[in-house]
XYZ file of N, CA, C and O in Angstrom:
888
model
N 78.356 126.243 107.702
C 78.797 125.159 106.811
C 80.221 125.413 106.338
O 80.592 126.531 106.008
N 81.049 124.369 106.324
C 82.425 124.512 105.859
C 82.444 124.619 104.343
O 81.421 124.539 103.679
N 83.637 124.760 103.791
C 83.757 124.856 102.348
C 83.664 123.515 101.645
O 83.678 123.451 100.419
N 83.586 122.439 102.411
C 83.516 121.109 101.801
C 82.119 120.845 101.263
O 81.126 121.259 101.869
N 82.014 120.139 100.128
C 80.685 119.685 99.691
C 80.046 118.828 100.789
O 80.744 118.115 101.514
N 78.724 118.932 100.893
C 78.001 118.140 101.889
C 76.990 117.248 101.176
O 76.146 117.730 100.427
N 77.071 115.951 101.441
C 76.270 114.947 100.753
C 75.210 114.393 101.703
O 75.543 114.018 102.834
N 73.969 114.353 101.258
C 72.882 113.803 102.067
C 72.276 112.600 101.355
O 71.771 112.718 100.231
N 72.331 111.452 102.037
C 71.833 110.206 101.459
C 71.823 109.159 102.568
O 72.177 109.444 103.701
N 71.431 107.939 102.245
C 71.542 106.837 103.197
C 73.023 106.465 103.370
O 73.856 106.788 102.532
N 73.302 105.741 104.438
C 74.669 105.280 104.682
C 74.916 103.998 103.881
O 74.984 102.895 104.415
N 75.007 104.176 102.577
C 75.226 103.061 101.664
C 75.495 103.589 100.275
O 75.500 104.801 100.054
N 75.714 102.700 99.352
C 76.122 103.103 98.002
C 75.002 103.827 97.246
O 74.997 105.030 97.122
N 74.088 103.071 96.696
C 72.960 103.656 95.972
C 73.399 104.639 94.902
O 74.442 104.479 94.258
N 72.599 105.669 94.724
C 72.869 106.659 93.676
C 73.911 107.701 94.101
O 74.330 108.513 93.278
N 74.316 107.672 95.360
C 75.342 108.607 95.808
C 76.757 108.084 95.559
O 77.697 108.867 95.474
N 76.911 106.784 95.419
C 78.276 106.243 95.347
C 79.089 106.783 94.176
O 80.270 107.113 94.348
N 78.531 106.916 92.961
C 79.355 107.508 91.891
C 79.769 108.946 92.188
O 80.824 109.401 91.728
N 78.962 109.661 92.971
C 79.310 111.030 93.367
C 80.485 110.989 94.336
O 81.443 111.768 94.215
N 80.431 110.069 95.299
C 81.559 109.905 96.228
C 82.835 109.553 95.456
O 83.904 110.098 95.716
N 82.709 108.634 94.523
C 83.853 108.225 93.706
C 84.449 109.422 92.964
O 85.675 109.596 92.949
N 83.601 110.218 92.329
C 84.110 111.317 91.501
C 84.775 112.393 92.358
O 85.845 112.903 91.998
N 84.169 112.739 93.482
C 84.794 113.712 94.377
C 86.129 113.177 94.907
O 87.128 113.903 94.934
N 86.133 111.914 95.312
C 87.371 111.318 95.836
C 88.460 111.289 94.766
O 89.626 111.609 95.038
N 88.090 110.923 93.540
C 89.061 110.872 92.444
C 89.641 112.254 92.149
O 90.803 112.381 91.746
N 88.823 113.290 92.360
C 89.288 114.671 92.157
C 90.088 115.184 93.351
O 90.596 116.309 93.321
N 90.195 114.366 94.402
C 90.942 114.768 95.585
C 90.189 115.722 96.487
O 90.794 116.493 97.235
N 88.852 115.684 96.429
C 88.016 116.625 97.179
C 87.446 115.938 98.425
O 86.773 114.911 98.319
N 87.712 116.496 99.580
C 87.118 115.990 100.811
C 85.668 116.466 100.916
O 85.336 117.560 100.441
N 84.821 115.661 101.518
C 83.409 116.032 101.645
C 82.852 115.544 102.965
O 83.424 114.673 103.624
N 81.728 116.151 103.356
C 81.012 115.750 104.560
C 79.768 114.975 104.151
O 79.256 115.162 103.046
N 79.287 114.123 105.049
C 78.083 113.353 104.745
C 77.060 113.436 105.877
O 77.418 113.411 107.057
N 75.816 113.556 105.492
C 74.693 113.432 106.416
C 73.919 112.193 105.993
O 73.520 112.072 104.823
N 73.727 111.271 106.913
C 73.061 110.016 106.578
C 71.599 110.040 107.010
O 71.289 110.324 108.174
N 70.723 109.752 106.067
C 69.303 109.610 106.378
C 69.074 108.247 107.020
O 69.510 107.223 106.487
N 68.383 108.258 108.160
C 68.102 107.003 108.853
C 66.616 106.772 109.076
O 66.192 105.660 109.387
N 65.816 107.851 108.924
C 64.376 107.727 109.181
C 63.572 108.398 108.063
O 64.067 109.287 107.367
N 62.355 107.981 107.923
C 61.451 108.610 106.954
C 61.195 110.075 107.324
O 61.043 110.926 106.455
N 61.199 110.364 108.626
C 60.942 111.725 109.085
C 62.027 112.695 108.601
O 61.717 113.836 108.221
N 63.274 112.254 108.606
C 64.360 113.102 108.095
C 64.123 113.447 106.624
O 64.300 114.591 106.197
N 63.751 112.444 105.869
C 63.498 112.614 104.435
C 62.310 113.545 104.204
O 62.379 114.480 103.382
N 61.241 113.341 104.950
C 60.044 114.179 104.792
C 60.328 115.627 105.182
O 59.757 116.555 104.598
N 61.200 115.834 106.149
C 61.547 117.198 106.548
C 62.283 117.917 105.415
O 62.051 119.108 105.158
N 63.172 117.209 104.732
C 63.868 117.805 103.582
C 62.863 118.247 102.515
O 62.993 119.319 101.926
N 61.865 117.397 102.276
C 60.828 117.738 101.292
C 60.020 118.944 101.773
O 59.809 119.905 101.030
N 59.607 118.906 103.027
C 58.799 119.997 103.596
C 59.556 121.324 103.560
O 58.974 122.389 103.308
N 60.855 121.270 103.799
C 61.681 122.485 103.809
C 61.997 122.993 102.408
O 62.666 124.026 102.246
N 61.570 122.246 101.386
C 61.798 122.677 100.008
C 63.212 122.491 99.524
O 63.648 123.126 98.550
N 63.944 121.611 100.181
C 65.359 121.404 99.837
C 65.514 120.507 98.610
O 66.437 120.687 97.814
N 64.594 119.557 98.451
C 64.700 118.580 97.362
C 63.785 118.990 96.206
O 62.575 118.846 96.292
N 64.364 119.482 95.136
C 63.583 120.024 94.022
C 62.533 119.039 93.511
O 61.386 119.403 93.261
N 62.923 117.779 93.355
C 62.000 116.767 92.833
C 61.634 115.726 93.901
O 61.253 114.610 93.565
N 61.830 116.102 95.167
C 61.505 115.223 96.297
C 62.324 113.940 96.272
O 61.850 112.867 96.656
N 63.559 114.064 95.788
C 64.436 112.896 95.687
C 65.839 113.247 96.170
O 66.289 114.386 96.057
N 66.519 112.252 96.723
C 67.951 112.349 96.964
C 68.625 111.464 95.913
O 67.959 110.612 95.327
N 69.918 111.666 95.652
C 70.936 112.388 96.390
C 70.731 113.908 96.421
O 70.176 114.493 95.490
N 71.253 114.489 97.500
C 71.353 115.935 97.649
C 72.816 116.261 97.896
O 73.446 115.660 98.775
N 73.353 117.191 97.105
C 74.731 117.645 97.302
C 74.726 119.160 97.408
O 74.259 119.851 96.502
N 75.219 119.647 98.532
C 75.360 121.093 98.740
C 76.790 121.479 98.386
O 77.741 121.015 99.021
N 76.927 122.294 97.343
C 78.248 122.642 96.825
C 78.188 124.031 96.186
O 77.219 124.346 95.478
N 79.173 124.857 96.476
C 79.266 126.205 95.895
C 77.981 127.020 96.075
O 77.535 127.723 95.168
N 77.374 126.868 97.232
C 76.170 127.638 97.529
C 74.898 127.100 96.911
O 73.830 127.702 97.046
N 74.994 125.958 96.218
C 73.822 125.347 95.584
C 73.382 124.104 96.348
O 74.209 123.420 96.955
N 72.113 123.807 96.278
C 71.577 122.544 96.774
C 71.210 121.724 95.533
O 70.133 121.877 94.971
N 72.113 120.873 95.112
C 71.951 120.145 93.856
C 71.281 118.793 94.065
O 71.606 118.066 95.008
N 70.357 118.466 93.159
C 69.740 117.152 93.112
C 69.878 116.614 91.683
O 70.342 117.326 90.801
N 69.481 115.359 91.497
C 69.602 114.633 90.230
C 71.065 114.230 89.980
O 71.935 115.061 89.744
N 71.282 112.928 90.085
C 72.641 112.377 90.061
C 73.444 112.849 88.859
O 74.596 113.271 88.991
N 72.843 112.789 87.684
C 73.575 113.146 86.464
C 74.009 114.620 86.496
O 75.139 114.949 86.118
N 73.132 115.500 86.939
C 73.462 116.926 87.012
C 74.605 117.167 88.001
O 75.521 117.956 87.736
N 74.541 116.484 89.132
C 75.586 116.620 90.150
C 76.928 116.150 89.600
O 77.955 116.833 89.731
N 76.930 114.984 88.972
C 78.166 114.430 88.427
C 78.745 115.327 87.335
O 79.964 115.546 87.282
N 77.892 115.851 86.461
C 78.363 116.742 85.394
C 79.023 117.987 85.974
O 80.061 118.449 85.485
N 78.414 118.531 87.014
C 78.954 119.742 87.640
C 80.325 119.464 88.255
O 81.281 120.229 88.061
N 80.420 118.356 88.986
C 81.695 117.996 89.624
C 82.769 117.747 88.561
O 83.903 118.215 88.685
N 82.402 117.016 87.502
C 83.362 116.732 86.430
C 83.865 118.019 85.790
O 85.064 118.177 85.526
N 82.953 118.945 85.528
C 83.352 120.217 84.932
C 84.183 121.063 85.872
O 85.203 121.641 85.480
N 83.785 121.127 87.119
C 84.474 121.953 88.118
C 85.914 121.495 88.340
O 86.824 122.317 88.483
N 86.122 120.195 88.335
C 87.445 119.659 88.656
C 88.198 119.144 87.420
O 89.101 118.318 87.538
N 87.808 119.650 86.249
C 88.562 119.401 85.019
C 88.652 117.909 84.668
O 89.699 117.403 84.274
N 87.514 117.225 84.821
C 87.438 115.795 84.494
C 86.436 115.550 83.364
O 85.888 114.466 83.239
N 86.228 116.594 82.534
C 85.159 116.533 81.527
C 85.672 116.818 80.118
O 84.939 117.351 79.284
N 86.925 116.458 79.847
C 87.469 116.606 78.496
C 87.890 118.032 78.186
O 87.566 118.980 78.892
N 88.626 118.169 77.061
C 89.174 119.485 76.699
C 88.281 120.249 75.729
O 88.474 121.447 75.522
N 87.326 119.558 75.086
C 86.452 120.240 74.133
C 85.122 119.492 74.050
O 84.902 118.494 74.737
N 84.247 119.990 73.179
C 82.893 119.442 73.085
C 82.887 117.987 72.617
O 82.086 117.169 73.086
N 83.798 117.636 71.703
C 83.847 116.258 71.209
C 84.274 115.295 72.311
O 83.706 114.197 72.447
N 85.279 115.681 73.081
C 85.703 114.814 74.179
C 84.584 114.687 75.221
O 84.364 113.612 75.770
N 83.894 115.786 75.443
C 82.787 115.760 76.402
C 81.681 114.819 75.923
O 81.091 114.073 76.717
N 81.421 114.825 74.619
C 80.406 113.922 74.058
C 80.809 112.465 74.245
O 79.966 111.613 74.588
N 82.080 112.156 74.031
C 82.569 110.788 74.248
C 82.415 110.390 75.710
O 81.935 109.293 76.022
N 82.823 111.289 76.599
C 82.691 111.008 78.033
C 81.233 110.748 78.382
O 80.906 109.793 79.094
N 80.334 111.574 77.844
C 78.900 111.387 78.106
C 78.414 110.025 77.622
O 77.658 109.334 78.323
N 78.832 109.626 76.433
C 78.404 108.331 75.896
C 78.902 107.185 76.766
O 78.149 106.254 77.090
N 80.179 107.242 77.127
C 80.746 106.175 77.951
C 80.068 106.118 79.320
O 79.728 105.040 79.816
N 79.870 107.288 79.927
C 79.236 107.345 81.241
C 77.815 106.793 81.190
O 77.395 106.031 82.077
N 77.058 107.147 80.154
C 75.681 106.658 80.035
C 75.650 105.136 79.914
O 74.792 104.466 80.508
N 76.569 104.584 79.134
C 76.639 103.131 78.997
C 76.949 102.447 80.317
O 76.299 101.465 80.696
N 77.945 102.996 81.031
C 78.318 102.427 82.323
C 77.151 102.537 83.305
O 76.892 101.620 84.084
N 76.443 103.652 83.251
C 75.307 103.865 84.157
C 74.215 102.831 83.924
O 73.572 102.364 84.873
N 74.002 102.449 82.664
C 73.010 101.406 82.368
C 73.377 100.099 83.072
O 72.510 99.412 83.628
N 74.664 99.739 83.031
C 75.124 98.529 83.708
C 75.000 98.686 85.231
O 74.524 97.778 85.925
N 75.394 99.847 85.740
C 75.352 100.074 87.185
C 73.925 100.080 87.729
O 73.702 99.756 88.888
N 72.968 100.446 86.879
C 71.565 100.422 87.310
C 71.139 98.997 87.685
O 70.386 98.799 88.651
N 71.625 98.012 86.933
C 71.309 96.623 87.253
C 71.887 96.228 88.617
O 71.252 95.524 89.405
N 73.106 96.705 88.879
C 73.761 96.393 90.153
C 73.069 97.130 91.295
O 72.900 96.589 92.394
N 72.658 98.363 91.019
C 71.958 99.182 92.013
C 70.679 98.494 92.498
O 70.359 98.517 93.690
N 69.952 97.887 91.570
C 68.667 97.279 91.905
C 68.799 95.854 92.434
O 67.837 95.312 92.994
N 69.964 95.248 92.281
C 70.132 93.831 92.642
C 69.756 93.523 94.096
O 69.076 92.522 94.359
N 70.167 94.356 95.083
C 69.816 94.018 96.472
C 68.310 93.990 96.739
O 67.873 93.414 97.739
N 67.548 94.605 95.859
C 66.097 94.679 96.064
C 65.348 93.601 95.268
O 64.121 93.599 95.227
N 66.106 92.699 94.654
C 65.482 91.586 93.936
C 64.868 90.608 94.940
O 65.455 90.343 95.989
N 63.706 90.046 94.611
C 63.181 88.979 95.477
C 64.131 87.782 95.438
O 64.820 87.561 94.434
N 64.218 87.008 96.525
C 65.184 85.898 96.605
C 65.137 84.956 95.406
O 66.185 84.525 94.905
N 63.923 84.688 94.921
C 63.811 83.731 93.806
C 64.351 84.291 92.489
O 64.580 83.524 91.536
N 64.570 85.608 92.429
C 65.061 86.225 91.189
C 66.555 86.531 91.229
O 67.123 86.949 90.221
N 67.204 86.312 92.384
C 68.608 86.702 92.548
C 69.514 86.043 91.508
O 70.333 86.699 90.869
N 69.378 84.723 91.353
C 70.263 83.999 90.448
C 70.068 84.467 89.004
O 71.035 84.702 88.278
N 68.816 84.639 88.613
C 68.516 85.105 87.255
C 69.074 86.510 87.030
O 69.668 86.801 85.977
N 68.922 87.381 88.013
C 69.415 88.751 87.868
C 70.939 88.808 87.845
O 71.522 89.623 87.139
N 71.574 87.929 88.618
C 73.034 87.856 88.595
C 73.524 87.385 87.222
O 74.504 87.925 86.683
N 72.835 86.418 86.652
C 73.171 85.954 85.300
C 73.000 87.083 84.284
O 73.798 87.211 83.346
N 71.977 87.911 84.469
C 71.743 89.035 83.564
C 72.881 90.056 83.650
O 73.336 90.584 82.632
N 73.340 90.336 84.879
C 74.462 91.263 85.059
C 75.703 90.720 84.356
O 76.400 91.451 83.633
N 75.973 89.446 84.553
C 77.156 88.826 83.925
C 77.049 88.879 82.404
O 78.014 89.238 81.706
N 75.874 88.559 81.891
C 75.683 88.548 80.436
C 75.859 89.947 79.846
O 76.553 90.131 78.837
N 75.258 90.949 80.472
C 75.366 92.314 79.965
C 76.793 92.827 80.071
O 77.298 93.495 79.160
N 77.441 92.549 81.190
C 78.816 93.032 81.394
C 79.763 92.423 80.363
O 80.560 93.141 79.739
N 79.672 91.104 80.168
C 80.655 90.421 79.315
C 80.328 90.483 77.832
O 81.227 90.378 76.999
N 79.062 90.681 77.482
C 78.684 90.683 76.062
C 78.348 92.055 75.497
O 78.448 92.259 74.287
N 77.944 92.992 76.351
C 77.535 94.296 75.828
C 78.473 95.423 76.244
O 78.929 96.197 75.409
N 78.781 95.526 77.528
C 79.479 96.724 78.026
C 81.001 96.589 78.063
O 81.711 97.421 77.494
N 81.534 95.547 78.698
C 82.979 95.442 78.807
C 83.675 95.284 77.446
O 84.764 95.837 77.249
N 83.084 94.571 76.465
C 83.743 94.511 75.147
C 83.927 95.890 74.506
O 84.915 96.132 73.806
N 82.976 96.792 74.740
C 83.091 98.153 74.196
C 84.334 98.834 74.739
O 85.136 99.403 73.981
N 84.532 98.766 76.046
C 85.653 99.481 76.662
C 86.980 98.773 76.406
O 88.019 99.425 76.307
N 86.942 97.461 76.266
C 88.145 96.721 75.865
C 88.613 97.206 74.491
O 89.806 97.479 74.271
N 87.670 97.347 73.570
C 87.984 97.810 72.211
C 88.456 99.261 72.205
O 89.425 99.611 71.523
N 87.780 100.112 72.962
C 88.164 101.528 73.036
C 89.602 101.664 73.521
O 90.414 102.387 72.924
N 89.942 100.973 74.598
C 91.295 101.072 75.153
C 92.340 100.538 74.182
O 93.415 101.117 74.037
N 92.004 99.459 73.489
C 92.958 98.874 72.535
C 93.175 99.800 71.349
O 94.318 100.049 70.935
N 92.090 100.326 70.788
C 92.209 101.185 69.606
C 92.783 102.555 69.947
O 93.537 103.137 69.169
N 92.426 103.073 71.113
C 92.872 104.406 71.530
C 94.355 104.397 71.886
O 95.072 105.380 71.653
N 94.820 103.280 72.450
C 96.243 103.132 72.733
C 96.780 104.028 73.831
O 97.994 104.270 73.907
N 95.894 104.552 74.668
C 96.319 105.427 75.757
C 95.899 104.822 77.097
O 95.172 103.831 77.148
N 96.376 105.423 78.155
C 96.053 104.910 79.490
C 94.614 105.189 79.889
O 94.073 104.522 80.774
N 94.001 106.198 79.251
C 92.676 106.649 79.630
C 91.699 106.491 78.475
O 92.093 106.341 77.323
N 90.406 106.564 78.777
C 89.382 106.324 77.754
C 89.281 107.452 76.735
O 89.009 107.211 75.555
N 89.486 108.696 77.172
C 89.265 109.861 76.304
C 90.507 110.749 76.318
O 90.993 111.110 77.398
N 90.996 111.102 75.116
C 92.218 111.884 75.045
C 93.332 111.092 75.691
O 93.404 109.873 75.582
N 94.238 111.772 76.368
C 95.212 111.058 77.190
C 95.210 111.675 78.580
O 96.254 111.985 79.146
N 93.992 111.848 79.103
C 93.836 112.532 80.374
C 92.738 111.847 81.185
O 91.719 111.438 80.642
N 92.977 111.737 82.445
C 92.029 111.167 83.391
C 90.713 111.945 83.345
O 90.708 113.172 83.357
N 89.584 111.211 83.260
C 88.291 111.885 83.157
C 87.227 111.141 83.968
O 87.452 110.038 84.496
N 86.065 111.768 84.013
C 84.882 111.188 84.659
C 84.615 109.775 84.147
O 84.253 108.875 84.921
N 84.791 109.543 82.850
C 84.524 108.223 82.271
C 85.410 107.154 82.904
O 84.951 106.033 83.172
N 86.678 107.477 83.141
C 87.587 106.514 83.768
C 87.125 106.172 85.183
O 87.186 105.014 85.605
N 86.663 107.180 85.910
C 86.199 106.964 87.280
C 84.981 106.047 87.293
O 84.908 105.085 88.072
N 84.031 106.324 86.405
C 82.820 105.496 86.345
C 83.156 104.050 85.983
O 82.563 103.111 86.505
N 84.128 103.886 85.065
C 84.457 102.533 84.619
C 85.142 101.731 85.716
O 84.810 100.557 85.920
N 86.081 102.324 86.436
C 86.740 101.550 87.500
C 85.738 101.217 88.611
O 85.757 100.113 89.161
N 84.826 102.135 88.899
C 83.782 101.833 89.891
C 82.947 100.631 89.438
O 82.669 99.712 90.216
N 82.554 100.628 88.160
C 81.728 99.542 87.629
C 82.479 98.213 87.620
O 81.922 97.167 87.990
N 83.739 98.246 87.208
C 84.541 97.013 87.180
C 84.590 96.387 88.572
O 84.339 95.186 88.740
N 84.893 97.190 89.569
C 85.010 96.655 90.927
C 83.658 96.171 91.461
O 83.591 95.155 92.162
N 82.594 96.877 91.114
C 81.257 96.469 91.569
C 80.838 95.138 90.948
O 80.253 94.279 91.623
N 81.126 94.948 89.666
C 80.784 93.685 89.010
C 81.663 92.559 89.550
O 81.185 91.446 89.799
N 82.944 92.847 89.764
C 83.861 91.823 90.286
C 83.444 91.314 91.665
O 83.694 90.149 91.994
N 82.822 92.171 92.457
C 82.343 91.716 93.770
C 81.340 90.580 93.621
O 81.276 89.690 94.472
N 80.575 90.607 92.549
C 79.550 89.593 92.326
C 80.045 88.460 91.426
O 79.633 87.312 91.583
N 80.930 88.797 90.492
C 81.438 87.812 89.524
C 82.954 87.995 89.449
O 83.474 88.729 88.595
N 83.711 87.359 90.350
C 85.141 87.645 90.494
C 85.975 87.476 89.222
O 86.946 88.212 89.019
N 85.611 86.543 88.356
C 86.425 86.283 87.166
C 85.922 87.025 85.933
O 86.290 86.710 84.811
N 85.100 88.057 86.116
C 84.431 88.704 84.981
C 85.403 89.330 83.979
O 85.097 89.441 82.792
N 86.610 89.698 84.417
C 87.573 90.326 83.501
C 88.515 89.331 82.836
O 89.445 89.739 82.139
N 88.264 88.038 83.023
C 89.217 87.031 82.534
C 89.481 87.133 81.033
O 90.586 86.845 80.574
N 88.484 87.561 80.268
C 88.681 87.666 78.815
C 88.973 89.076 78.327
O 88.891 89.339 77.117
N 89.345 89.984 79.263
C 89.518 91.391 78.902
C 90.864 91.930 79.405
O 90.929 92.628 80.419
N 91.949 91.618 78.697
C 93.282 92.032 79.169
C 93.454 93.553 79.274
O 94.141 94.030 80.183
N 92.834 94.306 78.348
C 92.957 95.764 78.423
C 92.293 96.302 79.691
O 92.811 97.211 80.349
N 91.136 95.736 80.023
C 90.439 96.181 81.230
C 91.172 95.743 82.495
O 91.158 96.464 83.505
N 91.826 94.592 82.447
C 92.637 94.167 83.592
C 93.755 95.176 83.850
O 93.999 95.576 84.998
N 94.431 95.598 82.781
C 95.516 96.577 82.916
C 94.971 97.932 83.358
O 95.583 98.628 84.181
N 93.819 98.309 82.810
C 93.168 99.571 83.188
C 92.844 99.570 84.682
O 93.075 100.563 85.385
N 92.309 98.468 85.155
C 91.952 98.348 86.580
C 93.185 98.569 87.465
O 93.123 99.301 88.467
N 94.305 97.984 87.092
C 95.534 98.149 87.882
C 96.003 99.603 87.848
O 96.343 100.187 88.885
N 95.984 100.210 86.646
C 96.403 101.617 86.535
C 95.547 102.535 87.391
O 96.041 103.372 88.136
N 94.233 102.384 87.239
C 93.328 103.268 87.962
C 93.432 103.056 89.482
O 93.405 104.016 90.257
N 93.548 101.801 89.903
C 93.595 101.493 91.332
C 94.863 102.032 91.988
O 94.922 102.163 93.214
N 95.883 102.319 91.177
C 97.137 102.844 91.709
C 97.256 104.356 91.586
O 98.263 104.926 92.027
N 96.251 105.016 90.999
C 96.270 106.478 91.006
C 96.099 106.943 92.452
O 95.237 106.412 93.166
N 96.890 107.907 92.902
C 96.908 108.243 94.337
C 95.536 108.512 94.954
O 95.235 107.993 96.038
N 94.688 109.306 94.282
C 93.390 109.630 94.896
C 92.476 108.407 94.951
O 91.745 108.211 95.929
N 92.523 107.584 93.916
C 91.681 106.377 93.909
C 92.232 105.334 94.872
O 91.476 104.674 95.607
N 93.541 105.197 94.901
C 94.165 104.260 95.848
C 93.745 104.600 97.279
O 93.412 103.707 98.067
N 93.728 105.885 97.592
C 93.311 106.335 98.924
C 91.846 105.977 99.184
O 91.484 105.521 100.275
N 90.990 106.162 98.166
C 89.560 105.880 98.304
C 89.290 104.390 98.493
O 88.284 104.003 99.097
N 90.190 103.552 97.988
C 90.006 102.104 98.092
C 90.525 101.537 99.420
O 90.336 100.351 99.696
N 91.155 102.388 100.226
C 91.688 101.924 101.507
C 90.567 101.796 102.549
O 89.580 102.536 102.516
N 90.725 100.883 103.503
C 89.757 100.798 104.604
C 89.661 102.134 105.341
O 90.662 102.837 105.498
N 88.443 102.477 105.773
C 88.249 103.719 106.501
C 87.955 104.925 105.633
O 87.704 106.015 106.137
N 87.945 104.743 104.310
C 87.612 105.839 103.401
C 86.094 106.001 103.342
O 85.351 105.162 103.863
N 85.600 107.066 102.670
C 84.135 107.234 102.556
C 83.465 106.231 101.621
O 82.242 106.241 101.494
N 84.246 105.380 100.952
C 83.649 104.372 100.072
C 82.773 103.435 100.903
O 83.171 102.980 101.975
N 81.597 103.136 100.386
C 80.656 102.308 101.132
C 80.801 100.833 100.743
O 81.135 100.506 99.602
N 80.515 99.934 101.693
C 80.603 98.501 101.412
C 79.442 98.038 100.534
O 78.464 98.778 100.352
N 79.530 96.828 100.008
C 78.393 96.299 99.236
C 77.124 96.320 100.077
O 77.176 96.103 101.293
N 75.977 96.572 99.452
C 74.718 96.647 100.210
C 74.416 95.339 100.930
O 74.543 94.263 100.357
N 74.014 95.454 102.190
C 73.600 94.281 102.951
C 72.118 94.406 103.303
O 71.445 95.350 102.866
N 71.620 93.473 104.079
C 70.195 93.474 104.402
C 69.808 94.710 105.221
O 68.718 95.251 105.056
N 70.713 95.175 106.061
C 70.435 96.363 106.867
C 70.243 97.589 105.968
O 69.322 98.394 106.186
N 71.103 97.723 104.970
C 70.976 98.845 104.026
C 69.650 98.739 103.267
O 68.926 99.728 103.112
N 69.344 97.538 102.804
C 68.103 97.324 102.053
C 66.892 97.731 102.889
O 66.000 98.440 102.409
N 66.868 97.294 104.146
C 65.744 97.611 105.021
C 65.654 99.108 105.293
O 64.554 99.681 105.358
N 66.799 99.778 105.458
C 66.816 101.218 105.705
C 66.245 101.968 104.521
O 65.423 102.885 104.680
N 66.660 101.596 103.309
C 66.169 102.245 102.106
C 64.653 102.087 101.976
O 63.935 103.057 101.703
N 64.177 100.875 102.189
C 62.733 100.631 102.070
C 61.953 101.393 103.137
O 60.873 101.925 102.877
N 62.505 101.472 104.343
C 61.857 102.169 105.447
C 61.719 103.668 105.151
O 60.686 104.290 105.435
N 62.759 104.252 104.544
C 62.763 105.697 104.312
C 61.934 106.074 103.098
O 61.151 107.033 103.132
N 62.067 105.322 102.018
C 61.530 105.788 100.733
C 60.244 105.119 100.290
O 59.573 105.614 99.409
N 59.916 103.980 100.882
C 58.695 103.297 100.452
C 57.537 103.712 101.345
O 57.599 103.570 102.554
N 56.485 104.229 100.731
C 55.318 104.654 101.507
C 54.494 103.451 101.930
O 54.388 102.490 101.213
């Protein structure tokens, strides 16, 4: 195995995408193994690789890490994206948890039954514009800095730009009432590591399609 982190998951966004984002934002190259069959997944379980019988799996620094939050925390700490002290870390944790709640709705959207798609899309729009984005608009305005915490790029900034772009794919005008977030999006998208990740051919995965949905159900649904 090379010195690069190795990521095992389906060839799609899911719960691995924030990990890809954070590694890319830190300027870290990584390798990926894509699960395509239930047998591959069952072999990982049989071999004792998956502590809780779940992916994502990230092999890094001699560890086989599972649980998305634990993986993200480790990467943030390792690459100095987790604040300068305990208070900044607490703020980053709060912001990340809030963003994750919104992203969970987007994560589950492709698996909605057809008759629920419109209702679920309305729910995403309502939560984004009334609960989550107003918080970050206010934080950026009151903080007066380019970044959410301190004046330094952190895990929270990475999670927020990922969420903004994911919501915009479904609701293009979602930032129309949020000038601070519009400016934040431009700043973050022009940071060299993120700009590179947003280019075609990067490890960033496209929005989930029917093929991805079917693959996920085939592998994980008994």
